[in-house]
Amino acid sequence: MSSLARKFQQQKQVEGTVQEQSIVKTKKHWLTPGEKIIGVVFTGLVCFGAVHLISNQAEIYQVNKEIQEVQTSVNELEKINSDLQVQVSELSTYERILEKATQMGLVKNENNVKVVQEK
């Protein structure tokens, strides 16, 4: 073989090895494994915080609902108590007591009346 043919053959071999070397590429990852772990932990913490926040809001809503129900029942009882207080004041008038006493046969005796003084 002539030297020119050898050079051509060597050049082909060198080009072939260069092409083979350039084809093999290492796969470059977008995130490292450590960054992936940190991302997953952060996402988990955010999700846990969101669920915890929503559950707290649900509990607050429930407590507020119970407070309103208790206030409604207290208002109803206050209304009933005021109605009963009005009835007591109507039934405890002097005229009514005197009328009931005469119906039961009691007689008013001015000599038998005793005055009680308050302290």
Short mmCIF file of C-alpha atoms in Angstrom, two decimals:
data_model
loop_
_atom_site.label_atom_id
_atom_site.label_comp_id
_atom_site.label_asym_id
_atom_site.label_seq_id
_atom_site.Cartn_x
_atom_site.Cartn_y
_atom_site.Cartn_z
CA MET A 1 0.00 0.00 0.00
CA SER A 2 1.08 3.40 -0.65
CA SER A 3 1.57 5.89 2.07
CA LEU A 4 -1.32 7.95 0.75
CA ALA A 5 -3.69 4.98 1.08
CA ARG A 6 -2.45 4.33 4.59
CA LYS A 7 -3.01 7.92 5.61
CA PHE A 8 -6.52 7.77 4.17
CA GLN A 9 -7.23 4.54 6.03
CA GLN A 10 -5.85 5.95 9.30
CA GLN A 11 -7.92 9.09 8.84
CA LYS A 12 -11.06 6.98 8.42
CA GLN A 13 -10.26 5.04 11.56
CA VAL A 14 -9.64 8.23 13.53
CA GLU A 15 -12.87 9.81 12.22
CA GLY A 16 -14.79 6.64 13.09
CA THR A 17 -13.53 6.64 16.64
CA VAL A 18 -14.24 10.38 16.97
CA GLN A 19 -17.78 9.88 15.71
CA GLU A 20 -18.33 6.96 18.08
CA GLN A 21 -17.05 8.99 21.01
CA SER A 22 -19.24 11.99 20.21
CA ILE A 23 -22.38 9.86 19.96
CA VAL A 24 -22.09 8.58 23.51
CA LYS A 25 -23.53 11.34 25.72
CA THR A 26 -24.05 11.25 29.40
CA LYS A 27 -27.60 11.89 30.48
CA LYS A 28 -27.71 15.13 32.42
CA HIS A 29 -30.44 15.23 35.08
CA TRP A 30 -32.49 18.37 35.68
CA LEU A 31 -32.49 17.88 39.46
CA THR A 32 -30.10 16.04 41.67
CA PRO A 33 -31.46 13.32 43.98
CA GLY A 34 -30.91 15.56 47.02
CA GLU A 35 -32.95 18.35 45.41
CA LYS A 36 -35.70 15.86 44.58
CA ILE A 37 -35.86 14.72 48.22
CA ILE A 38 -35.99 18.30 49.46
CA GLY A 39 -38.77 19.06 46.96
CA VAL A 40 -40.81 16.05 48.03
CA VAL A 41 -40.39 16.94 51.74
CA PHE A 42 -41.37 20.55 51.08
CA THR A 43 -44.43 19.49 49.09
CA GLY A 44 -45.42 17.11 51.88
CA LEU A 45 -45.09 19.84 54.49
CA VAL A 46 -47.19 22.24 52.40
CA CYS A 47 -49.90 19.60 51.95
CA PHE A 48 -49.86 18.76 55.68
CA GLY A 49 -50.12 22.45 56.55
CA ALA A 50 -53.04 22.94 54.18
CA VAL A 51 -54.93 19.96 55.60
CA HIS A 52 -54.22 21.11 59.17
CA LEU A 53 -55.42 24.63 58.37
CA ILE A 54 -58.64 23.38 56.79
CA SER A 55 -59.36 21.05 59.72
CA ASN A 56 -58.84 23.91 62.19
CA GLN A 57 -61.23 26.12 60.22
CA ALA A 58 -63.82 23.32 60.25
CA GLU A 59 -63.50 23.01 64.05
CA ILE A 60 -63.84 26.78 64.47
CA TYR A 61 -66.95 26.76 62.29
CA GLN A 62 -68.45 23.95 64.39
CA VAL A 63 -67.74 25.77 67.67
CA ASN A 64 -69.25 29.00 66.32
CA LYS A 65 -72.35 27.08 65.26
CA GLU A 66 -72.70 25.60 68.77
CA ILE A 67 -72.25 29.05 70.33
CA GLN A 68 -75.04 30.45 68.17
CA GLU A 69 -77.33 27.58 69.12
CA VAL A 70 -76.64 28.16 72.83
CA GLN A 71 -77.24 31.90 72.43
CA THR A 72 -80.56 31.18 70.73
CA SER A 73 -81.66 28.89 73.57
CA VAL A 74 -80.53 31.46 76.18
CA ASN A 75 -82.54 34.18 74.43
CA GLU A 76 -85.62 31.93 74.40
CA LEU A 77 -85.22 31.19 78.12
CA GLU A 78 -84.79 34.89 78.92
CA LYS A 79 -88.00 35.63 77.04
CA ILE A 80 -89.83 32.89 78.96
CA ASN A 81 -88.41 34.21 82.26
CA SER A 82 -89.53 37.75 81.52
CA ASP A 83 -93.03 36.49 80.62
CA LEU A 84 -93.16 34.55 83.88
CA GLN A 85 -91.95 37.60 85.83
CA VAL A 86 -94.81 39.64 84.32
CA GLN A 87 -97.27 36.92 85.35
CA VAL A 88 -95.86 36.93 88.92
CA SER A 89 -96.25 40.70 89.18
CA GLU A 90 -99.84 40.48 87.85
CA LEU A 91 -100.78 37.65 90.22
CA SER A 92 -99.20 39.29 93.29
CA THR A 93 -101.25 42.50 93.24
CA TYR A 94 -102.99 43.45 96.48
CA GLU A 95 -106.44 43.47 94.88
CA ARG A 96 -106.10 39.95 93.51
CA ILE A 97 -104.80 38.57 96.85
CA LEU A 98 -107.72 40.25 98.70
CA GLU A 99 -110.21 38.83 96.17
CA LYS A 100 -108.81 35.27 96.52
CA ALA A 101 -108.86 35.60 100.33
CA THR A 102 -112.52 36.62 100.37
CA GLN A 103 -113.37 33.76 98.00
CA MET A 104 -111.78 31.34 100.45
CA GLY A 105 -113.82 32.81 103.32
CA LEU A 106 -111.15 34.88 105.03
CA VAL A 107 -112.27 38.15 106.65
CA LYS A 108 -110.17 41.27 106.91
CA ASN A 109 -109.78 42.22 110.57
CA GLU A 110 -107.99 45.53 111.07
CA ASN A 111 -107.26 44.74 114.73
CA ASN A 112 -105.38 41.57 113.83
CA VAL A 113 -103.00 43.23 111.32
CA LYS A 114 -99.37 43.36 112.32
CA VAL A 115 -96.81 45.56 110.59
CA VAL A 116 -93.49 43.99 109.76
CA GLN A 117 -90.62 46.40 109.35
CA GLU A 118 -87.80 45.69 106.98
CA LYS A 119 -84.26 45.90 108.25
#
